[in-house]
PDB file of C-alpha atoms (C1' of nucleotides) in Angstrom:
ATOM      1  CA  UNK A   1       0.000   0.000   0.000  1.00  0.00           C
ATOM      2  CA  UNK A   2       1.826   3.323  -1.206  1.00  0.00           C
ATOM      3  CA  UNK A   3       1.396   6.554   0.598  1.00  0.00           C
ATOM      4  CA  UNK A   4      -1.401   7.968  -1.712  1.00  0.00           C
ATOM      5  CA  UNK A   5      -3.412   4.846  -0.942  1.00  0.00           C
ATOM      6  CA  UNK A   6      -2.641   5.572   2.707  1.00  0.00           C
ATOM      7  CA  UNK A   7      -3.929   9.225   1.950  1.00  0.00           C
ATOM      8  CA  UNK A   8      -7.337   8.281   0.619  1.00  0.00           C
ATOM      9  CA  UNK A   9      -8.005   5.924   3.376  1.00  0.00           C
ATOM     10  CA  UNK A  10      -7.266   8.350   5.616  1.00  0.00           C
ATOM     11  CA  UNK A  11      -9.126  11.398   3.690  1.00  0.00           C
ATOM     12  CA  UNK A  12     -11.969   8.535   3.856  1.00  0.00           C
ATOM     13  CA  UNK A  13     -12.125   8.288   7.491  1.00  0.00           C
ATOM     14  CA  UNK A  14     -11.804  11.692   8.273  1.00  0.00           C
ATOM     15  CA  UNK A  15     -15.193  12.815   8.904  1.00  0.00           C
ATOM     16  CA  UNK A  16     -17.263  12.069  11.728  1.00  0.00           C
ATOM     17  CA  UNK A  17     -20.585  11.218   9.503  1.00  0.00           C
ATOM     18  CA  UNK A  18     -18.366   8.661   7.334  1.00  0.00           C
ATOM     19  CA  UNK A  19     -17.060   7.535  11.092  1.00  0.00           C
ATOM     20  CA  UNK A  20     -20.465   7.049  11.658  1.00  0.00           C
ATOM     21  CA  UNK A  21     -21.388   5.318   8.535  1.00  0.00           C
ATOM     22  CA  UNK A  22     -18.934   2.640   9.143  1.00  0.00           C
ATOM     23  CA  UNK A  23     -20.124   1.759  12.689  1.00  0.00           C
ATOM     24  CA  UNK A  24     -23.430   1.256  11.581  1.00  0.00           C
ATOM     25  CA  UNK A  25     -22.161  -1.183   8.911  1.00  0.00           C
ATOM     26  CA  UNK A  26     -20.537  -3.135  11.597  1.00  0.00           C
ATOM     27  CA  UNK A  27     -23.587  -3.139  13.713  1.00  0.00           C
ATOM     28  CA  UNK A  28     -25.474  -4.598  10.750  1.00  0.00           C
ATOM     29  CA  UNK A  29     -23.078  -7.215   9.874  1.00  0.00           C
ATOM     30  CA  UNK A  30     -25.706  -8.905   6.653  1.00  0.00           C
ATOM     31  CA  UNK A  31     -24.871  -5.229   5.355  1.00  0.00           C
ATOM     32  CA  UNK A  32     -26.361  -2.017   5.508  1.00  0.00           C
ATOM     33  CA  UNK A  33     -28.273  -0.338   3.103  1.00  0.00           C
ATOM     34  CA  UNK A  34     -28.000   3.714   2.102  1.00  0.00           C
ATOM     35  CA  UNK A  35     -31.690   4.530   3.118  1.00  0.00           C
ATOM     36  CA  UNK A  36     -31.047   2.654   6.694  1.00  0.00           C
ATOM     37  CA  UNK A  37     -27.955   5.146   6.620  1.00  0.00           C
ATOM     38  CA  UNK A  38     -30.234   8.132   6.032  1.00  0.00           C
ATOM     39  CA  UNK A  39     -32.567   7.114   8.862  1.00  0.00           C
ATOM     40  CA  UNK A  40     -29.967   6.445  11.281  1.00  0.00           C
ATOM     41  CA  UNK A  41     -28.008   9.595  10.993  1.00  0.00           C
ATOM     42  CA  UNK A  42     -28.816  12.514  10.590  1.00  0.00           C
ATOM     43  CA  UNK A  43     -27.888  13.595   7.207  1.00  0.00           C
ATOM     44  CA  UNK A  44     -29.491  14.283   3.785  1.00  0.00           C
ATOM     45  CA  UNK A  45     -29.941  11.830   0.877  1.00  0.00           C
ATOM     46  CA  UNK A  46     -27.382  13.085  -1.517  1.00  0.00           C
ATOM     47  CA  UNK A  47     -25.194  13.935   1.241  1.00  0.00           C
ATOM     48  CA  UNK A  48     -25.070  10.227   2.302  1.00  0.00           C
ATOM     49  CA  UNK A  49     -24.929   9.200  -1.154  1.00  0.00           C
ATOM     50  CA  UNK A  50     -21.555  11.109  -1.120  1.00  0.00           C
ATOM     51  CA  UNK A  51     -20.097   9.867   1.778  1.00  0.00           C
ATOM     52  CA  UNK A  52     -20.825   5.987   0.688  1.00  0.00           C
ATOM     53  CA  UNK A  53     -19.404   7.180  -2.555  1.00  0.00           C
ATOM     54  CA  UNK A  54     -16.036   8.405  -0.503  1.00  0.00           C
ATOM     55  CA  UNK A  55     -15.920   5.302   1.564  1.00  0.00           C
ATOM     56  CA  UNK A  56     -16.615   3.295  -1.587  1.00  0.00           C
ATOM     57  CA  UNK A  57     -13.604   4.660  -4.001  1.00  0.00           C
ATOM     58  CA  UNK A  58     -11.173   4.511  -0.545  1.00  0.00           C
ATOM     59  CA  UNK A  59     -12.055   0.360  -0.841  1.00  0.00           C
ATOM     60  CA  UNK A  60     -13.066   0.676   2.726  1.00  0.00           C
ATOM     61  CA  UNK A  61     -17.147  -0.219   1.402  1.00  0.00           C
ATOM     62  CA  UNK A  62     -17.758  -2.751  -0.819  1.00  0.00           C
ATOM     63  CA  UNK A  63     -21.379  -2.115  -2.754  1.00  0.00           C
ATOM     64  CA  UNK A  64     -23.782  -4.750  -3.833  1.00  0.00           C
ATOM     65  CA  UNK A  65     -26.898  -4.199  -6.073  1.00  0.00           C
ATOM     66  CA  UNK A  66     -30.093  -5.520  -4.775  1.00  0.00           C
ATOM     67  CA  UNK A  67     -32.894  -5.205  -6.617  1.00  0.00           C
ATOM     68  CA  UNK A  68     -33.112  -1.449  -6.627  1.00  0.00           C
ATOM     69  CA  UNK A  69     -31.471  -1.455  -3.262  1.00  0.00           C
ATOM     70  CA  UNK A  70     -27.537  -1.386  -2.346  1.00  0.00           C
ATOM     71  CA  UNK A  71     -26.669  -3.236  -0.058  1.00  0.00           C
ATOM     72  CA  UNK A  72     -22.633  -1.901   1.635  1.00  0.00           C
ATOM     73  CA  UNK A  73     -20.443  -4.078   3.744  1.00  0.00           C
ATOM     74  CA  UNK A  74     -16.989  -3.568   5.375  1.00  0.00           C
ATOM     75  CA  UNK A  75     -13.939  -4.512   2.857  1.00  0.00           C
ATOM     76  CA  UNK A  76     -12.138  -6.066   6.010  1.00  0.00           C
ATOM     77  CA  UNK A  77      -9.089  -6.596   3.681  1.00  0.00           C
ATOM     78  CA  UNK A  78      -8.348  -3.381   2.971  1.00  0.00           C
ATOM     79  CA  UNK A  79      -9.194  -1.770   6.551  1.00  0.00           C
ATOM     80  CA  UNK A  80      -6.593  -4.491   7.751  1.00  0.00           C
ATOM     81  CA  UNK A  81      -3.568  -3.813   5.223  1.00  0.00           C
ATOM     82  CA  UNK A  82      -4.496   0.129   6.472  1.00  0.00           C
ATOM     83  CA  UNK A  83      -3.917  -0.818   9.867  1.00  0.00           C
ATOM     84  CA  UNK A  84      -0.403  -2.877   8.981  1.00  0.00           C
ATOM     85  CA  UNK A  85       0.701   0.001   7.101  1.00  0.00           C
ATOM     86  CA  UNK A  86      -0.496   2.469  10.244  1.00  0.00           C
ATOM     87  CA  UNK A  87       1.874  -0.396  12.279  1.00  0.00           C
ATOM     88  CA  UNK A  88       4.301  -0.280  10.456  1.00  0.00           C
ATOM     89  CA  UNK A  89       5.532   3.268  11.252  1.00  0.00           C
ATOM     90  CA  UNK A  90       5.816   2.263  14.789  1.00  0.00           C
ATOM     91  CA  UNK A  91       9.577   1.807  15.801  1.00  0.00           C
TER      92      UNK A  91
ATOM     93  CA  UNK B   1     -11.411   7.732  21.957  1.00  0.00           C
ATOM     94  CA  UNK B   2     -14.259   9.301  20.577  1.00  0.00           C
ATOM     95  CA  UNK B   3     -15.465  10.407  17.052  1.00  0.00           C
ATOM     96  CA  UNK B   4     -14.220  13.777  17.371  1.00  0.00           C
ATOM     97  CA  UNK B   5     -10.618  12.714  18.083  1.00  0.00           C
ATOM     98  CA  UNK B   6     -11.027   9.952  15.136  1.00  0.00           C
ATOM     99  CA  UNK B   7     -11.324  12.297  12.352  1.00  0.00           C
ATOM    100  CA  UNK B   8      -8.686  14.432  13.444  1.00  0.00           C
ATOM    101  CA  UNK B   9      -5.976  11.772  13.510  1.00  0.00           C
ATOM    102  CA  UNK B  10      -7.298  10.722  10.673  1.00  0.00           C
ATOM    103  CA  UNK B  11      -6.983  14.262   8.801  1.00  0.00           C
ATOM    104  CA  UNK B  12      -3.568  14.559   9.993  1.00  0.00           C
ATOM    105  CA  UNK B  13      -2.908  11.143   8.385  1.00  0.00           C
ATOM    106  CA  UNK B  14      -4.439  12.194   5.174  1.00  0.00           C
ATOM    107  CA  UNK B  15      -1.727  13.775   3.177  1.00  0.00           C
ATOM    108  CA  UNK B  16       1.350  12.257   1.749  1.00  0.00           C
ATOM    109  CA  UNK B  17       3.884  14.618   2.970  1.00  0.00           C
ATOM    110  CA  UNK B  18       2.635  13.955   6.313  1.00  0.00           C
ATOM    111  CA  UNK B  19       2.601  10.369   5.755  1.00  0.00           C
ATOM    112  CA  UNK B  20       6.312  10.888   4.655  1.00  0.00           C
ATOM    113  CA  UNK B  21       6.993  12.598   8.059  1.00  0.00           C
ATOM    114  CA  UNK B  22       6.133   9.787   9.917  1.00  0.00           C
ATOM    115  CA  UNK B  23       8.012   7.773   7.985  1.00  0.00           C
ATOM    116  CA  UNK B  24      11.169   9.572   8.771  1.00  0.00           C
ATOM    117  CA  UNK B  25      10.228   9.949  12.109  1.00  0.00           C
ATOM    118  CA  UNK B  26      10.317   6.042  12.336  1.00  0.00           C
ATOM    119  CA  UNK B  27      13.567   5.794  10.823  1.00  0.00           C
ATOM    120  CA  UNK B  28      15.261   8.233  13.065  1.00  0.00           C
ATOM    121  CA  UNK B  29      13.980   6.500  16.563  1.00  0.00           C
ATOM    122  CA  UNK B  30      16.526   8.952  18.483  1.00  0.00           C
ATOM    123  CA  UNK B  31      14.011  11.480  17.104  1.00  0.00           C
ATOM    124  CA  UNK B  32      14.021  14.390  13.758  1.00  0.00           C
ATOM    125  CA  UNK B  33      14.363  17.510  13.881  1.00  0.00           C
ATOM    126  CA  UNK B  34      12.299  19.725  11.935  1.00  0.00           C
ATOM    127  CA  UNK B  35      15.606  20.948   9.918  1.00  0.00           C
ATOM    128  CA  UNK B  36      15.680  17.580   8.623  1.00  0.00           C
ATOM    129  CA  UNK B  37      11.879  17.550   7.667  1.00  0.00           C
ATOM    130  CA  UNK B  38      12.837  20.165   5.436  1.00  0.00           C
ATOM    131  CA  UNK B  39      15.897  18.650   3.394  1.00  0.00           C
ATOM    132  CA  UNK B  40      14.130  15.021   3.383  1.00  0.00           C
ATOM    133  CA  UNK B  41      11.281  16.451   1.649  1.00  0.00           C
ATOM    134  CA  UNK B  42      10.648  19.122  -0.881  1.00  0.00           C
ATOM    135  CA  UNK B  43       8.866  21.475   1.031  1.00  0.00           C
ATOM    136  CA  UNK B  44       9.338  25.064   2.192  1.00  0.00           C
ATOM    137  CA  UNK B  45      10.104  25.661   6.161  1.00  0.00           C
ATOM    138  CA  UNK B  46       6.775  26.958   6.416  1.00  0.00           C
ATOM    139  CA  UNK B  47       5.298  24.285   4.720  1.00  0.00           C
ATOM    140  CA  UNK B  48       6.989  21.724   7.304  1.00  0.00           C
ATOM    141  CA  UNK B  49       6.029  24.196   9.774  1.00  0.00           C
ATOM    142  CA  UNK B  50       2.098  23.833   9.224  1.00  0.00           C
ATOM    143  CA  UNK B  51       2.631  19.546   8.439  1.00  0.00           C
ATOM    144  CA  UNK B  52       4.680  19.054  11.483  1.00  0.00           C
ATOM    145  CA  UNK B  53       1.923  21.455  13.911  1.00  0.00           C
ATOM    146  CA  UNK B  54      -1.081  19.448  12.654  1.00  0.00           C
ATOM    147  CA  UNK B  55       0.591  16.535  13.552  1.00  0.00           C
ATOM    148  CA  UNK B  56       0.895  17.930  16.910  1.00  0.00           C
ATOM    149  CA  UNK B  57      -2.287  19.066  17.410  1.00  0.00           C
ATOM    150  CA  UNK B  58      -3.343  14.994  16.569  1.00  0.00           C
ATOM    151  CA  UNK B  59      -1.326  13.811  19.063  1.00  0.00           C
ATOM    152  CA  UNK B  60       0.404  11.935  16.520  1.00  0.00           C
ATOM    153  CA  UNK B  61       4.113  13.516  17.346  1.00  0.00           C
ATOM    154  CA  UNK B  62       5.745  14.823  20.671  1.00  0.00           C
ATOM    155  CA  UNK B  63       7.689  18.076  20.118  1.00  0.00           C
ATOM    156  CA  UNK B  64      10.573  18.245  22.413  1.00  0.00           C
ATOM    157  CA  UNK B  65      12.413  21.473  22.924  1.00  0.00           C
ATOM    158  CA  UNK B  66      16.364  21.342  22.675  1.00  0.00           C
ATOM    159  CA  UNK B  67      18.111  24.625  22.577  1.00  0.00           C
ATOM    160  CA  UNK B  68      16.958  26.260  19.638  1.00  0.00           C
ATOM    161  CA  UNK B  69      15.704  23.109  17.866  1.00  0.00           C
ATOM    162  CA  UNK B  70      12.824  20.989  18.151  1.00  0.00           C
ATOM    163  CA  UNK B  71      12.842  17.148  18.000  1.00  0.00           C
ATOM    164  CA  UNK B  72       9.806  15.730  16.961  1.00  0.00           C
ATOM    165  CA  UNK B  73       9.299  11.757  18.080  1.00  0.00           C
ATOM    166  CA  UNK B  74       5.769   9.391  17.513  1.00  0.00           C
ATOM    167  CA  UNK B  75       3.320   8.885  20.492  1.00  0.00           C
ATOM    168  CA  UNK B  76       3.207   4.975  20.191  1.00  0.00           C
ATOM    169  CA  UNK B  77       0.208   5.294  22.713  1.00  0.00           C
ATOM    170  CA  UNK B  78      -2.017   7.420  20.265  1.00  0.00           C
ATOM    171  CA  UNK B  79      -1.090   5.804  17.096  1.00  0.00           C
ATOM    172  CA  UNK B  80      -1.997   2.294  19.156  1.00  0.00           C
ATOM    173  CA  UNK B  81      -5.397   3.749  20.276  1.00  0.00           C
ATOM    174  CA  UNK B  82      -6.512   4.929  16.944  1.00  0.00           C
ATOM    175  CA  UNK B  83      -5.634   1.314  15.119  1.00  0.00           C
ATOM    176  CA  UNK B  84      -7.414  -0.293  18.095  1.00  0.00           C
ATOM    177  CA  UNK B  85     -10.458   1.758  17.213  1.00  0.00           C
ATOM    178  CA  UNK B  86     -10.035   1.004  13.248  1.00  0.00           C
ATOM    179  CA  UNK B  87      -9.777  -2.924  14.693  1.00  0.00           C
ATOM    180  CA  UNK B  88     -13.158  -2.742  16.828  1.00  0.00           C
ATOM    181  CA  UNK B  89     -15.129  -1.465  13.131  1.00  0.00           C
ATOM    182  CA  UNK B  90     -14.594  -5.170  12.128  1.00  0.00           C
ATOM    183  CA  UNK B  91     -16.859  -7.378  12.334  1.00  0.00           C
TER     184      UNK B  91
ATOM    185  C1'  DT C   1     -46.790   1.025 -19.266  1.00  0.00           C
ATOM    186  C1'  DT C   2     -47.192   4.024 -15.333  1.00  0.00           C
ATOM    187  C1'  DC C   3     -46.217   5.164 -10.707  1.00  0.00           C
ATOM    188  C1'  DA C   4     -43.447   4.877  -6.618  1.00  0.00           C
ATOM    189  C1'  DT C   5     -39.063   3.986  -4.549  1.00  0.00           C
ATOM    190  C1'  DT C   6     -34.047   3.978  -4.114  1.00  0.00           C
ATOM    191  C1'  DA C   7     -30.010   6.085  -4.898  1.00  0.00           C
ATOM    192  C1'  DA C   8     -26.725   8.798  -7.972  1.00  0.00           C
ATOM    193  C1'  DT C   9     -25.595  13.217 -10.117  1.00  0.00           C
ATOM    194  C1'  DT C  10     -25.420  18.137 -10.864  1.00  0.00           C
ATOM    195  C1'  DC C  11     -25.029  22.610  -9.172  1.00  0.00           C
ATOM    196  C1'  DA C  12     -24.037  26.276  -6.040  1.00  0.00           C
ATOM    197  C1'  DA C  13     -22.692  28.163  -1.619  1.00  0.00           C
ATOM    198  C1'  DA C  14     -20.138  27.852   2.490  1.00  0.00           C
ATOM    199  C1'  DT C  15     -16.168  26.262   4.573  1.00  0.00           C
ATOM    200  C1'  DA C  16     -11.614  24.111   5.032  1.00  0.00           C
ATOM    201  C1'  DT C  17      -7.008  22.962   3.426  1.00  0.00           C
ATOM    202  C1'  DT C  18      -2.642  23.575   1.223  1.00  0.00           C
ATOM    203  C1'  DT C  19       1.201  26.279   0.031  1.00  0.00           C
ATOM    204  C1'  DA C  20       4.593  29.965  -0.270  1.00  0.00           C
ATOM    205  C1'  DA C  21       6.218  34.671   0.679  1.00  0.00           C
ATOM    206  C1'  DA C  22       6.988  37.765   4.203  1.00  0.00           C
ATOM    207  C1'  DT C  23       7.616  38.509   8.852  1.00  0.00           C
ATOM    208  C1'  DG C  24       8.121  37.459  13.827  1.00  0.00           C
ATOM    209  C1'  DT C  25      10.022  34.922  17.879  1.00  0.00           C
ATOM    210  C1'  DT C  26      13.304  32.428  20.400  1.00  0.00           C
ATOM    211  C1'  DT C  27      17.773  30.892  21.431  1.00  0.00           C
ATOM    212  C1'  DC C  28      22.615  30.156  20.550  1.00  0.00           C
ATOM    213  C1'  DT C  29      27.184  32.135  19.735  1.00  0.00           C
ATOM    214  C1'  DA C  30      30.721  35.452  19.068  1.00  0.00           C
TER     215       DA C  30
ATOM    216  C1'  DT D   1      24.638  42.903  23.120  1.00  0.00           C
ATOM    217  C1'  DA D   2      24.487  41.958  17.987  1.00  0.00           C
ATOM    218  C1'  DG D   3      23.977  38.726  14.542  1.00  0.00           C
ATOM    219  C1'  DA D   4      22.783  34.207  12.966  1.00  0.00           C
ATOM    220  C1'  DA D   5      20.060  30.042  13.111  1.00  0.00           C
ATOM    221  C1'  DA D   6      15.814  27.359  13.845  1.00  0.00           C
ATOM    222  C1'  DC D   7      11.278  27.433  13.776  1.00  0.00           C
ATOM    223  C1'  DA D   8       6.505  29.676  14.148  1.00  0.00           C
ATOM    224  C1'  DT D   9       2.947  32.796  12.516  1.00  0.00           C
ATOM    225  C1'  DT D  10       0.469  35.693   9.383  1.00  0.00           C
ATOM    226  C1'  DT D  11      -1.448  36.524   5.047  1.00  0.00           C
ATOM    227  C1'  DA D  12      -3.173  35.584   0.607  1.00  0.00           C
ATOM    228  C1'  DA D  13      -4.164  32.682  -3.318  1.00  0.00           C
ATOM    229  C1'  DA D  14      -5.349  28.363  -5.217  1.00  0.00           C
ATOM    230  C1'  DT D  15      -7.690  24.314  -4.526  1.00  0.00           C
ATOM    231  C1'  DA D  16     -10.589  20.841  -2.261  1.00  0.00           C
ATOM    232  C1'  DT D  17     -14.395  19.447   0.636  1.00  0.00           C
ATOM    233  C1'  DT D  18     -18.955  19.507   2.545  1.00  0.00           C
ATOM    234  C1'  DT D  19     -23.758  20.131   2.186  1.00  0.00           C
ATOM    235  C1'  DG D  20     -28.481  20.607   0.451  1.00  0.00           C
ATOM    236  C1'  DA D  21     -31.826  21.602  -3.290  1.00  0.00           C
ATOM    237  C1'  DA D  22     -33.125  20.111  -7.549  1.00  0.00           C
ATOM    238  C1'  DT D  23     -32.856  16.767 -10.889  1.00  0.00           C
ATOM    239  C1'  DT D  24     -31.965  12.371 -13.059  1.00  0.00           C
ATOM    240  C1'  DA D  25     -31.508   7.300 -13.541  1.00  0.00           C
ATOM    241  C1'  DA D  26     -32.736   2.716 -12.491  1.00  0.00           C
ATOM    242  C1'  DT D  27     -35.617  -0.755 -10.684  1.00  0.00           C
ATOM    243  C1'  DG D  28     -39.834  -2.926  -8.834  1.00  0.00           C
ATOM    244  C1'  DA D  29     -44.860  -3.169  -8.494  1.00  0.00           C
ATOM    245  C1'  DA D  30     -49.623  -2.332  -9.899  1.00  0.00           C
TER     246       DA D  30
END
DNA sequence: TTCATTAATTCAAATATTTAAATGTTTCTA
DNA sequence: TAGAAACATTTAAATATTTGAATTAATGAA
């Protein structure tokens, strides 16, 4: 993982509704879908769109189609090779 | 470690030159000095200035006064809260 | 096919961040 | 004490981000 990588994770997670967003996917470990995201916090429709969409092109979200429904889940992978790299700059 | 203090690590880590910081910072374990900041990277004093302070303010580095410099080393603790909070968004 | 639902996109306004040039502060040394 | 060195702060300009209103696109159901 190369330093801009690290950057866009980083740039992904900085922002307390996108914090949010990401706890609530790991409290609804099937998935979670955007308009459960919209009821749960407090945030407008496009605005959540755009935070999903932030989470999404950092690799932290993976998105499934559902019918007319998206279904987002936690890309454990990449959250964990964050957190090696985030290690890794310990002495 | 709440959401608050999340996003602000997380800001600090989002930007390559800071990234790069850290990195150096891990390599020189005695501690850098903010002199070296600036030949390592290609950035103006000021701009090292304004990295290295946001840093800071994240808790991310320790500034140590010596004489007229300033050695800058990583707060292991804070770095090893914030990946234990990325850990707990797993499943 | 038509309507309703879900979610993405576009646009604009407000705010935040990044960067460098100029300047200021602190501390060491002669 | 005067000058130099190390670093911080201020300011301004360019750029990026956040947010909501309005709109659009896609899918499912009647």
């Amino acid at each position: 993982m190369d330093n801009k990588k690290i950057e866009k994770i980083s740039k992904a997670l900085s922002d307390t509704s996108r914090i949010a967003i990401l706890q609530q996917v790991k409290k609804k470990h099937e998935g979670l879908y955007c308009a459960e995201v919209n009821d749960l916090l407090d945030l407008t429709q496009p605005s959540v769109s755009h935070h999903l969409k932030q989470l999404v092109e950092a690799d932290l979200l993976i998105p499934e189609k559902e019918g007319r429904n998206l279904k987002y889940s936690l890309n454990q992978k990449v959250l964990d090779d964050y957190i090696a790299c985030l290690s890794s700059l310990k002495g």
